[in-house]
Amino acid sequence: MLDRRIFLKTAALGAPYLSAAARKPNVVIIFLDDSGWADFHPFGKPPYPTPNVERLARQGCAFHNFYVPQAVCSASRSALLTGCYPGRTKMFGAHGPRARGVDPGFATIGQVLQKAGYKTAVFGKWHIGDQPETRPPARGFDESCGLMYSNDMWEHHPERPENYPQPLQFWENGKIKIERVNKDDQQFLTRWYTEHAVDFIGRQKDNPFLLYVPHSMPHVPLFRSPEFAGKSKHGVHGDVITEIDWSVGQILGALDKAGVSDNTLVIMTSDNGPWISYGNHAGKTPYRESKGTGFDGGTRSACLMRFPGKIKAGTVSKKAFCTIDFLPTVAGLAVAPLPSNPIDGKDVWPLITGANGAANPHRYYAFSTGNVFDGVLSGDGRWKLHVPHQYRQLVKAGNDGAAGEYRQTEIGLSLFDLDNDPFESTNVLEKQPEVAARLQAYAAEHRKEFYPAAP
């Protein structure tokens, strides 16, 4: 970690004059939308190449047990940006157009790093507030562009167009740049976000920076630029993933060109698992269920991190941690004070770097779907307890952009040993009474604090 004394003694000289050891690290977070755990090599074995993501893995660490606390858009993004559980911010589910979103009383990672002297930017899907006080310029981002919510919340929605009478708008730096995004515009979202990111890196190479790139893809409806149409030879979804891989390569190349790769933490992950209702337009996961559930198919996301000299290259980690830990971990690297509001995440940098004896400081992580509490995962990632709750289960997948059918079903009190049963198939509640009792106590504690009105 950066020595605060070295930084304070040399900061007055200006960033270009600081030694590499004294400069605050840059942070790049690439956050995909509805990407399946197995959509990219080396996590899965898709039939198309993803060389740039593989490069990121070769140069960094692949985290196989990384989680989001809720497998739905707004709740997941809020957790990453604020370090808080959805139960604390009351940011549940996916918010629609013009929603206020996250209460400004909860600071974002942009505000935390901005106050610490960072230049900050977000290029992509925001989806944690669509009012003046909750859009990016008011929430700690110097530069921004993109959509304020999901790209399916528009007049062309195949099932619920009446829910979205407002036009889908493309914003840039607090102003509307495209009043009514059309299908041609959607083709270029991945490219536009990428071009803004590359430009930002080139201009900020002498300053510490936070770059957040929350792609709109591969959330349905799927779009890719003409250059990538048919490129994967495996359908529209393959083309979309191929273009995202290209985007990763462009960002890594920009870091190299700017000469800042060695001082930059790069993180790539997804807000949740695939939306399997959309069949061949959805990603893949080997785990149970998918987006919109508390099972690992929804809440376990593939995650890559690279920081040369800090994270050992070409490694794989089975350590469990969660998006709520990003804010405090990055703040620690940046020598930035934590926000005054309560947060739930903890600094897990020793765990990320594989330090000897590093253990997760959390006793548990909690999961929810909407405002329903689903259960907890032990901090070491081995045991997962589902409290009784209903969830949606796919009956029939759709095809070529059409949604399939779900049914509501339920799970009773269940304990799974994820080390030996990562697919949550065998309930070991009666075989592990001590473990079950411990996790039930954690669940009761979490419910009391965050869901006091729940039965």
Tab-separated table of C-alpha atoms in Angstrom:
chain	number	residue	atom	x	y	z
A	1	MET	CA	0.000	0.000	0.000
A	2	LEU	CA	1.115	3.559	-0.709
A	3	ASP	CA	2.929	5.155	2.233
A	4	ARG	CA	0.898	8.243	3.167
A	5	ARG	CA	4.044	10.089	4.337
A	6	ILE	CA	5.790	9.640	0.988
A	7	PHE	CA	2.762	10.955	-0.825
A	8	LEU	CA	2.285	14.010	1.378
A	9	LYS	CA	5.959	15.016	1.106
A	10	THR	CA	5.996	14.809	-2.670
A	11	ALA	CA	2.470	15.692	-3.717
A	12	ALA	CA	3.225	19.399	-3.839
A	13	LEU	CA	5.631	18.765	-6.722
A	14	GLY	CA	2.776	17.664	-8.980
A	15	ALA	CA	1.907	14.219	-10.268
A	16	PRO	CA	4.479	14.072	-13.125
A	17	TYR	CA	7.311	14.475	-10.595
A	18	LEU	CA	6.203	11.768	-8.180
A	19	SER	CA	8.071	8.475	-8.168
A	20	ALA	CA	6.095	5.430	-9.211
A	21	ALA	CA	6.040	4.278	-5.582
A	22	ALA	CA	4.633	7.609	-4.398
A	23	ARG	CA	1.871	8.104	-6.953
A	24	LYS	CA	-1.608	7.145	-5.963
A	25	PRO	CA	-2.786	4.167	-8.021
A	26	ASN	CA	-5.274	4.558	-10.830
A	27	VAL	CA	-8.400	2.402	-10.750
A	28	VAL	CA	-10.320	1.050	-13.755
A	29	ILE	CA	-13.573	-0.860	-13.142
A	30	ILE	CA	-15.181	-2.578	-16.140
A	31	PHE	CA	-18.675	-3.669	-15.102
A	32	LEU	CA	-20.711	-5.759	-17.530
A	33	ASP	CA	-24.494	-6.119	-17.559
A	34	ASP	CA	-25.985	-9.640	-17.312
A	35	SER	CA	-22.783	-11.358	-18.412
A	36	GLY	CA	-22.699	-15.063	-17.603
A	37	TRP	CA	-19.901	-16.528	-15.495
A	38	ALA	CA	-18.799	-18.654	-18.472
A	39	ASP	CA	-19.109	-16.055	-21.271
A	40	PHE	CA	-15.359	-15.408	-21.476
A	41	HIS	CA	-12.209	-17.478	-21.468
A	42	PRO	CA	-10.654	-18.522	-19.111
A	43	PHE	CA	-13.745	-19.014	-16.910
A	44	GLY	CA	-15.785	-20.784	-19.567
A	45	LYS	CA	-14.989	-22.313	-22.934
A	46	PRO	CA	-17.172	-20.344	-25.349
A	47	PRO	CA	-16.779	-21.181	-29.059
A	48	TYR	CA	-15.393	-17.715	-29.849
A	49	PRO	CA	-12.018	-16.264	-28.737
A	50	THR	CA	-11.722	-13.581	-26.050
A	51	PRO	CA	-7.985	-12.801	-26.227
A	52	ASN	CA	-8.046	-9.487	-24.370
A	53	VAL	CA	-9.900	-10.857	-21.376
A	54	GLU	CA	-7.492	-13.796	-21.410
A	55	ARG	CA	-4.603	-11.337	-21.415
A	56	LEU	CA	-6.086	-9.684	-18.346
A	57	ALA	CA	-6.231	-13.107	-16.683
A	58	ARG	CA	-2.643	-13.967	-17.635
A	59	GLN	CA	-1.413	-10.698	-16.198
A	60	GLY	CA	-3.561	-10.797	-13.088
A	61	CYS	CA	-5.771	-13.065	-11.002
A	62	ALA	CA	-9.047	-14.833	-11.816
A	63	PHE	CA	-11.383	-14.849	-8.819
A	64	HIS	CA	-13.794	-17.764	-9.029
A	65	ASN	CA	-15.820	-17.043	-5.888
A	66	PHE	CA	-16.723	-13.402	-6.340
A	67	TYR	CA	-20.246	-12.248	-5.489
A	68	VAL	CA	-22.778	-9.471	-5.832
A	69	PRO	CA	-25.337	-9.061	-3.006
A	70	GLN	CA	-28.344	-8.867	-5.323
A	71	ALA	CA	-28.603	-10.199	-8.873
A	72	VAL	CA	-30.555	-7.258	-10.292
A	73	CYS	CA	-29.244	-4.144	-12.062
A	74	SER	CA	-29.763	-1.127	-9.793
A	75	ALA	CA	-29.262	-2.977	-6.520
A	76	SER	CA	-25.993	-4.486	-7.740
A	77	ARG	CA	-24.615	-1.193	-9.084
A	78	SER	CA	-25.554	0.611	-5.913
A	79	ALA	CA	-23.683	-1.965	-3.833
A	80	LEU	CA	-20.533	-1.561	-5.928
A	81	LEU	CA	-20.617	2.229	-5.888
A	82	THR	CA	-21.570	2.777	-2.227
A	83	GLY	CA	-20.133	-0.248	-0.449
A	84	CYS	CA	-23.552	-0.826	1.125
A	85	TYR	CA	-26.028	-3.675	1.050
A	86	PRO	CA	-29.284	-2.967	-0.809
A	87	GLY	CA	-31.007	-3.399	2.536
A	88	ARG	CA	-29.155	-0.364	3.847
A	89	THR	CA	-29.647	1.963	0.880
A	90	LYS	CA	-33.114	0.526	0.086
A	91	MET	CA	-31.955	0.325	-3.506
A	92	PHE	CA	-33.800	-2.809	-4.544
A	93	GLY	CA	-34.329	-4.336	-7.974
A	94	ALA	CA	-34.098	-2.313	-11.183
A	95	HIS	CA	-35.296	1.277	-11.075
A	96	GLY	CA	-37.152	2.787	-13.992
A	97	PRO	CA	-36.719	6.106	-15.824
A	98	ARG	CA	-36.752	9.299	-13.747
A	99	ALA	CA	-36.340	7.397	-10.468
A	100	ARG	CA	-34.463	9.232	-7.734
A	101	GLY	CA	-32.280	6.223	-7.032
A	102	VAL	CA	-29.709	6.069	-4.263
A	103	ASP	CA	-30.134	8.662	-1.538
A	104	PRO	CA	-27.312	11.231	-1.895
A	105	GLY	CA	-26.590	10.676	1.791
A	106	PHE	CA	-24.718	7.542	0.712
A	107	ALA	CA	-21.398	8.551	-0.846
A	108	THR	CA	-20.188	6.845	-4.014
A	109	ILE	CA	-16.698	5.605	-4.768
A	110	GLY	CA	-16.474	8.549	-7.174
A	111	GLN	CA	-17.044	11.046	-4.374
A	112	VAL	CA	-14.583	9.270	-2.091
A	113	LEU	CA	-11.771	9.368	-4.664
A	114	GLN	CA	-12.688	12.788	-6.018
A	115	LYS	CA	-12.126	14.230	-2.551
A	116	ALA	CA	-8.749	12.483	-2.484
A	117	GLY	CA	-7.573	14.331	-5.607
A	118	TYR	CA	-8.624	11.836	-8.271
A	119	LYS	CA	-10.017	12.665	-11.676
A	120	THR	CA	-13.121	10.571	-12.100
A	121	ALA	CA	-15.219	9.373	-15.020
A	122	VAL	CA	-18.111	7.015	-15.732
A	123	PHE	CA	-18.885	5.986	-19.292
A	124	GLY	CA	-21.782	3.566	-19.597
A	125	LYS	CA	-25.005	2.557	-17.898
A	126	TRP	CA	-25.575	4.442	-14.627
A	127	HIS	CA	-28.901	3.122	-13.263
A	128	ILE	CA	-28.681	4.355	-9.674
A	129	GLY	CA	-30.588	7.606	-10.116
A	130	ASP	CA	-32.143	9.737	-12.833
A	131	GLN	CA	-32.670	13.078	-11.108
A	132	PRO	CA	-30.292	16.083	-11.046
A	133	GLU	CA	-29.041	15.222	-7.560
A	134	THR	CA	-28.502	11.547	-8.372
A	135	ARG	CA	-26.952	11.595	-11.858
A	136	PRO	CA	-23.158	11.192	-12.267
A	137	PRO	CA	-22.078	14.888	-12.128
A	138	ALA	CA	-23.675	15.226	-8.685
A	139	ARG	CA	-22.299	11.895	-7.473
A	140	GLY	CA	-18.567	12.362	-7.788
A	141	PHE	CA	-17.821	11.991	-11.491
A	142	ASP	CA	-16.023	14.774	-13.364
A	143	GLU	CA	-16.875	13.277	-16.737
A	144	SER	CA	-19.699	11.022	-17.837
A	145	CYS	CA	-21.680	9.696	-20.748
A	146	GLY	CA	-24.239	6.998	-21.319
A	147	LEU	CA	-27.702	5.798	-20.410
A	148	MET	CA	-29.340	6.546	-17.068
A	149	TYR	CA	-30.991	3.113	-16.964
A	150	SER	CA	-31.209	-0.196	-18.849
A	151	ASN	CA	-31.294	-0.160	-22.634
A	152	ASP	CA	-34.559	-2.158	-22.715
A	153	MET	CA	-36.470	0.562	-20.858
A	154	TRP	CA	-37.652	2.212	-24.051
A	155	GLU	CA	-40.576	2.449	-26.439
A	156	HIS	CA	-39.443	-0.646	-28.353
A	157	HIS	CA	-39.731	-3.007	-25.395
A	158	PRO	CA	-41.306	-6.182	-26.848
A	159	GLU	CA	-43.518	-6.908	-23.815
A	160	ARG	CA	-44.058	-3.707	-21.830
A	161	PRO	CA	-43.612	-0.629	-24.063
A	162	GLU	CA	-46.400	1.146	-22.142
A	163	ASN	CA	-44.170	1.100	-19.042
A	164	TYR	CA	-41.644	3.386	-20.723
A	165	PRO	CA	-43.385	6.413	-22.215
A	166	GLN	CA	-40.246	8.510	-21.688
A	167	PRO	CA	-37.662	8.418	-24.496
A	168	LEU	CA	-34.417	6.562	-23.849
A	169	GLN	CA	-31.809	9.335	-23.677
A	170	PHE	CA	-28.043	9.378	-24.064
A	171	TRP	CA	-26.384	11.820	-21.677
A	172	GLU	CA	-22.961	13.420	-21.718
A	173	ASN	CA	-21.559	15.490	-18.852
A	174	GLY	CA	-24.944	16.255	-17.364
A	175	LYS	CA	-26.674	17.157	-20.629
A	176	ILE	CA	-28.817	15.186	-23.026
A	177	LYS	CA	-26.843	14.498	-26.189
A	178	ILE	CA	-29.350	12.175	-27.918
A	179	GLU	CA	-32.967	12.877	-27.015
A	180	ARG	CA	-34.407	9.619	-28.334
A	181	VAL	CA	-31.979	6.740	-28.680
A	182	ASN	CA	-32.941	4.500	-31.591
A	183	LYS	CA	-31.831	1.065	-32.738
A	184	ASP	CA	-29.018	2.499	-34.842
A	185	ASP	CA	-27.676	4.384	-31.799
A	186	GLN	CA	-27.751	1.236	-29.670
A	187	GLN	CA	-25.328	-0.415	-32.086
A	188	PHE	CA	-22.636	2.009	-30.991
A	189	LEU	CA	-23.030	2.034	-27.203
A	190	THR	CA	-20.083	-0.285	-26.557
A	191	ARG	CA	-17.911	1.656	-28.996
A	192	TRP	CA	-18.893	5.074	-27.624
A	193	TYR	CA	-18.176	4.064	-24.030
A	194	THR	CA	-14.838	2.627	-25.091
A	195	GLU	CA	-13.793	5.687	-27.092
A	196	HIS	CA	-14.581	7.960	-24.156
A	197	ALA	CA	-12.591	5.701	-21.831
A	198	VAL	CA	-9.538	5.665	-24.095
A	199	ASP	CA	-9.662	9.440	-24.494
A	200	PHE	CA	-9.973	9.950	-20.736
A	201	ILE	CA	-6.949	7.764	-19.983
A	202	GLY	CA	-4.833	9.683	-22.498
A	203	ARG	CA	-5.746	13.042	-20.962
A	204	GLN	CA	-5.404	11.996	-17.327
A	205	LYS	CA	-2.165	10.025	-17.436
A	206	ASP	CA	-0.439	12.548	-15.161
A	207	ASN	CA	-3.209	12.496	-12.567
A	208	PRO	CA	-4.539	9.706	-10.387
A	209	PHE	CA	-7.851	8.643	-11.895
A	210	LEU	CA	-10.892	6.456	-11.389
A	211	LEU	CA	-12.437	5.150	-14.605
A	212	TYR	CA	-15.734	3.273	-14.273
A	213	VAL	CA	-17.002	1.612	-17.467
A	214	PRO	CA	-20.399	-0.034	-16.815
A	215	HIS	CA	-21.262	-1.442	-20.229
A	216	SER	CA	-24.896	-1.654	-21.315
A	217	MET	CA	-24.155	-5.014	-22.925
A	218	PRO	CA	-24.801	-7.919	-22.906
A	219	HIS	CA	-28.176	-6.897	-21.440
A	220	VAL	CA	-31.003	-7.451	-23.920
A	221	PRO	CA	-31.802	-6.084	-26.426
A	222	LEU	CA	-28.430	-7.060	-27.844
A	223	PHE	CA	-26.638	-4.697	-30.206
A	224	ARG	CA	-23.142	-4.632	-31.655
A	225	SER	CA	-21.509	-2.216	-34.049
A	226	PRO	CA	-21.485	-3.128	-37.766
A	227	GLU	CA	-17.812	-4.043	-37.561
A	228	PHE	CA	-18.649	-6.894	-35.184
A	229	ALA	CA	-21.799	-8.187	-36.880
A	230	GLY	CA	-21.128	-11.857	-37.586
A	231	LYS	CA	-17.550	-11.636	-36.351
A	232	SER	CA	-17.868	-14.327	-33.682
A	233	LYS	CA	-19.598	-16.739	-36.082
A	234	HIS	CA	-21.750	-17.740	-33.114
A	235	GLY	CA	-24.745	-15.459	-33.185
A	236	VAL	CA	-25.526	-11.995	-31.895
A	237	HIS	CA	-24.574	-12.799	-28.305
A	238	GLY	CA	-21.175	-14.069	-29.424
A	239	ASP	CA	-20.696	-10.882	-31.465
A	240	VAL	CA	-21.588	-8.725	-28.456
A	241	ILE	CA	-19.097	-10.549	-26.226
A	242	THR	CA	-16.463	-10.276	-28.946
A	243	GLU	CA	-16.947	-6.512	-29.074
A	244	ILE	CA	-16.718	-6.247	-25.290
A	245	ASP	CA	-13.457	-8.180	-25.478
A	246	TRP	CA	-12.272	-5.658	-28.057
A	247	SER	CA	-13.235	-2.883	-25.644
A	248	VAL	CA	-11.144	-4.463	-22.899
A	249	GLY	CA	-8.210	-4.562	-25.302
A	250	GLN	CA	-8.643	-0.891	-26.193
A	251	ILE	CA	-8.642	0.118	-22.524
A	252	LEU	CA	-5.593	-2.009	-21.714
A	253	GLY	CA	-3.841	-0.586	-24.782
A	254	ALA	CA	-4.630	2.968	-23.687
A	255	LEU	CA	-3.116	2.283	-20.272
A	256	ASP	CA	0.015	0.927	-21.970
A	257	LYS	CA	0.253	3.904	-24.329
A	258	ALA	CA	-0.134	6.339	-21.442
A	259	GLY	CA	2.599	4.531	-19.519
A	260	VAL	CA	0.397	3.928	-16.474
A	261	SER	CA	-0.326	0.182	-16.648
A	262	ASP	CA	2.080	-0.612	-13.824
A	263	ASN	CA	0.300	1.818	-11.501
A	264	THR	CA	-3.275	0.862	-12.349
A	265	LEU	CA	-5.637	-1.600	-10.725
A	266	VAL	CA	-7.939	-3.029	-13.394
A	267	ILE	CA	-11.099	-4.854	-12.311
A	268	MET	CA	-13.514	-6.622	-14.633
A	269	THR	CA	-16.731	-8.313	-13.527
A	270	SER	CA	-20.518	-8.340	-14.055
A	271	ASP	CA	-23.476	-6.947	-12.133
A	272	ASN	CA	-25.085	-10.402	-11.984
A	273	GLY	CA	-25.483	-13.638	-13.907
A	274	PRO	CA	-27.218	-14.126	-17.252
A	275	TRP	CA	-30.878	-13.396	-17.992
A	276	ILE	CA	-31.529	-16.940	-19.170
A	277	SER	CA	-35.133	-16.202	-20.125
A	278	TYR	CA	-33.685	-14.872	-23.391
A	279	GLY	CA	-32.220	-18.187	-24.508
A	280	ASN	CA	-29.702	-17.707	-27.315
A	281	HIS	CA	-29.443	-14.007	-26.419
A	282	ALA	CA	-28.332	-14.847	-22.868
A	283	GLY	CA	-24.982	-15.784	-21.409
A	284	LYS	CA	-23.979	-19.023	-19.736
A	285	THR	CA	-23.387	-20.027	-16.140
A	286	PRO	CA	-22.628	-23.461	-14.707
A	287	TYR	CA	-24.348	-22.570	-11.439
A	288	ARG	CA	-27.930	-22.909	-10.234
A	289	GLU	CA	-30.565	-20.509	-11.605
A	290	SER	CA	-29.597	-17.059	-12.920
A	291	LYS	CA	-30.205	-13.328	-12.763
A	292	GLY	CA	-32.984	-12.294	-10.406
A	293	THR	CA	-32.369	-15.047	-7.844
A	294	GLY	CA	-30.204	-15.508	-4.755
A	295	PHE	CA	-28.607	-18.676	-6.133
A	296	ASP	CA	-25.037	-18.644	-7.423
A	297	GLY	CA	-26.187	-18.520	-11.051
A	298	GLY	CA	-27.358	-15.011	-10.256
A	299	THR	CA	-24.975	-13.770	-7.573
A	300	ARG	CA	-21.615	-15.338	-8.496
A	301	SER	CA	-19.830	-13.301	-11.160
A	302	ALA	CA	-16.569	-13.996	-12.945
A	303	CYS	CA	-14.000	-11.451	-11.758
A	304	LEU	CA	-10.528	-10.512	-12.964
A	305	MET	CA	-8.076	-8.128	-11.340
A	306	ARG	CA	-4.689	-6.922	-12.543
A	307	PHE	CA	-2.189	-4.738	-10.705
A	308	PRO	CA	1.399	-5.478	-11.822
A	309	GLY	CA	3.722	-6.107	-8.908
A	310	LYS	CA	0.844	-6.201	-6.427
A	311	ILE	CA	-1.389	-9.018	-7.742
A	312	LYS	CA	0.554	-12.067	-8.880
A	313	ALA	CA	0.164	-12.712	-12.592
A	314	GLY	CA	-1.492	-15.835	-13.933
A	315	THR	CA	-3.092	-16.850	-10.657
A	316	VAL	CA	-6.499	-18.201	-9.670
A	317	SER	CA	-8.151	-17.477	-6.335
A	318	LYS	CA	-10.983	-19.327	-4.642
A	319	LYS	CA	-11.283	-16.703	-1.898
A	320	ALA	CA	-14.769	-15.249	-1.543
A	321	PHE	CA	-15.509	-11.532	-1.468
A	322	CYS	CA	-18.139	-9.141	-2.790
A	323	THR	CA	-18.736	-5.858	-4.620
A	324	ILE	CA	-19.516	-4.132	-1.307
A	325	ASP	CA	-15.787	-4.487	-0.569
A	326	PHE	CA	-14.631	-2.457	-3.579
A	327	LEU	CA	-15.142	0.996	-2.060
A	328	PRO	CA	-13.225	0.437	1.204
A	329	THR	CA	-10.508	-1.573	-0.549
A	330	VAL	CA	-9.922	1.062	-3.223
A	331	ALA	CA	-10.105	3.841	-0.627
A	332	GLY	CA	-7.338	2.081	1.301
A	333	LEU	CA	-5.136	1.913	-1.800
A	334	ALA	CA	-5.805	5.585	-2.533
A	335	VAL	CA	-5.178	6.684	1.063
A	336	ALA	CA	-8.660	8.196	0.956
A	337	PRO	CA	-10.883	8.630	4.021
A	338	LEU	CA	-13.978	6.475	4.082
A	339	PRO	CA	-17.333	8.280	3.827
A	340	SER	CA	-19.041	9.463	6.993
A	341	ASN	CA	-22.138	7.367	6.285
A	342	PRO	CA	-22.172	3.707	7.403
A	343	ILE	CA	-20.898	1.157	4.884
A	344	ASP	CA	-20.996	-2.620	4.918
A	345	GLY	CA	-17.923	-3.493	2.875
A	346	LYS	CA	-14.436	-4.040	4.282
A	347	ASP	CA	-10.902	-3.657	2.974
A	348	VAL	CA	-10.008	-7.067	1.525
A	349	TRP	CA	-6.736	-6.119	-0.184
A	350	PRO	CA	-4.670	-8.771	1.676
A	351	LEU	CA	-7.152	-11.387	0.508
A	352	ILE	CA	-7.041	-10.099	-3.102
A	353	THR	CA	-3.237	-10.180	-3.180
A	354	GLY	CA	-3.050	-13.607	-1.560
A	355	ALA	CA	-1.103	-12.417	1.467
A	356	ASN	CA	-0.019	-15.203	3.804
A	357	GLY	CA	-2.698	-15.962	6.343
A	358	ALA	CA	-5.183	-13.526	4.784
A	359	ALA	CA	-8.745	-14.265	5.835
A	360	ASN	CA	-11.988	-12.582	4.936
A	361	PRO	CA	-12.875	-10.034	7.644
A	362	HIS	CA	-16.598	-10.664	7.096
A	363	ARG	CA	-18.389	-13.311	9.135
A	364	TYR	CA	-20.932	-13.531	6.320
A	365	TYR	CA	-22.290	-11.954	3.141
A	366	ALA	CA	-26.027	-11.454	2.668
A	367	PHE	CA	-28.125	-11.968	-0.463
A	368	SER	CA	-31.498	-10.608	-1.470
A	369	THR	CA	-33.815	-10.362	-4.465
A	370	GLY	CA	-35.794	-7.156	-4.578
A	371	ASN	CA	-36.808	-6.422	-0.991
A	372	VAL	CA	-36.825	-10.126	-0.078
A	373	PHE	CA	-33.964	-11.454	2.034
A	374	ASP	CA	-32.681	-14.746	0.564
A	375	GLY	CA	-29.890	-15.875	2.874
A	376	VAL	CA	-26.208	-15.687	3.780
A	377	LEU	CA	-22.809	-17.011	2.713
A	378	SER	CA	-20.083	-17.693	5.255
A	379	GLY	CA	-17.154	-15.295	4.953
A	380	ASP	CA	-14.844	-18.067	3.826
A	381	GLY	CA	-17.211	-18.855	0.953
A	382	ARG	CA	-17.845	-22.467	1.886
A	383	TRP	CA	-21.346	-22.506	3.382
A	384	LYS	CA	-24.476	-20.939	1.962
A	385	LEU	CA	-27.769	-20.807	3.836
A	386	HIS	CA	-31.044	-20.050	2.068
A	387	VAL	CA	-33.848	-18.927	4.325
A	388	PRO	CA	-37.334	-19.869	3.052
A	389	HIS	CA	-38.235	-17.684	0.074
A	390	GLN	CA	-39.856	-17.762	-3.333
A	391	TYR	CA	-37.847	-17.402	-6.514
A	392	ARG	CA	-38.426	-17.517	-10.247
A	393	GLN	CA	-37.484	-20.617	-12.196
A	394	LEU	CA	-37.248	-20.819	-15.967
A	395	VAL	CA	-39.899	-22.963	-17.637
A	396	LYS	CA	-39.108	-22.242	-21.275
A	397	ALA	CA	-36.381	-20.065	-22.777
A	398	GLY	CA	-37.088	-17.519	-25.476
A	399	ASN	CA	-35.271	-17.158	-28.765
A	400	ASP	CA	-33.771	-14.361	-30.879
A	401	GLY	CA	-34.633	-11.596	-28.415
A	402	ALA	CA	-38.013	-12.879	-27.246
A	403	ALA	CA	-38.421	-13.620	-23.546
A	404	GLY	CA	-39.269	-17.063	-22.237
A	405	GLU	CA	-41.516	-18.130	-19.375
A	406	TYR	CA	-40.873	-18.312	-15.626
A	407	ARG	CA	-42.804	-19.866	-12.803
A	408	GLN	CA	-42.699	-18.981	-9.122
A	409	THR	CA	-41.394	-21.709	-6.862
A	410	GLU	CA	-39.869	-21.753	-3.412
A	411	ILE	CA	-37.031	-23.127	-1.351
A	412	GLY	CA	-37.234	-24.022	2.320
A	413	LEU	CA	-34.469	-23.563	4.873
A	414	SER	CA	-31.440	-25.076	3.130
A	415	LEU	CA	-27.701	-25.300	3.720
A	416	PHE	CA	-25.246	-26.004	0.906
A	417	ASP	CA	-21.559	-26.925	1.084
A	418	LEU	CA	-20.223	-24.944	-1.861
A	419	ASP	CA	-16.759	-26.508	-1.638
A	420	ASN	CA	-18.223	-29.902	-2.441
A	421	ASP	CA	-21.512	-28.861	-4.046
A	422	PRO	CA	-21.075	-25.559	-5.913
A	423	PHE	CA	-24.355	-26.138	-7.740
A	424	GLU	CA	-26.498	-25.936	-4.582
A	425	SER	CA	-28.104	-29.309	-5.222
A	426	THR	CA	-27.881	-31.167	-1.904
A	427	ASN	CA	-29.287	-29.741	1.322
A	428	VAL	CA	-26.928	-30.656	4.208
A	429	LEU	CA	-28.883	-28.813	6.902
A	430	GLU	CA	-29.388	-31.905	9.053
A	431	LYS	CA	-25.855	-33.201	8.522
A	432	GLN	CA	-24.230	-29.925	9.611
A	433	PRO	CA	-26.310	-28.688	12.559
A	434	GLU	CA	-23.545	-26.525	14.082
A	435	VAL	CA	-22.825	-24.779	10.779
A	436	ALA	CA	-26.537	-24.351	10.166
A	437	ALA	CA	-27.076	-22.823	13.599
A	438	ARG	CA	-24.215	-20.386	13.090
A	439	LEU	CA	-25.475	-19.198	9.712
A	440	GLN	CA	-29.049	-19.007	10.972
A	441	ALA	CA	-27.811	-16.659	13.686
A	442	TYR	CA	-26.099	-14.508	11.036
A	443	ALA	CA	-29.283	-14.499	8.966
A	444	ALA	CA	-31.379	-13.456	11.967
A	445	GLU	CA	-28.908	-10.685	12.755
A	446	HIS	CA	-28.990	-9.364	9.195
A	447	ARG	CA	-32.769	-9.581	8.961
A	448	LYS	CA	-33.193	-7.681	12.239
A	449	GLU	CA	-30.953	-4.818	11.043
A	450	PHE	CA	-32.025	-4.519	7.403
A	451	TYR	CA	-35.465	-6.141	7.105
A	452	PRO	CA	-37.162	-5.505	10.467
A	453	ALA	CA	-40.660	-5.590	8.973
A	454	ALA	CA	-40.152	-8.995	7.337
A	455	PRO	CA	-41.864	-12.023	8.903
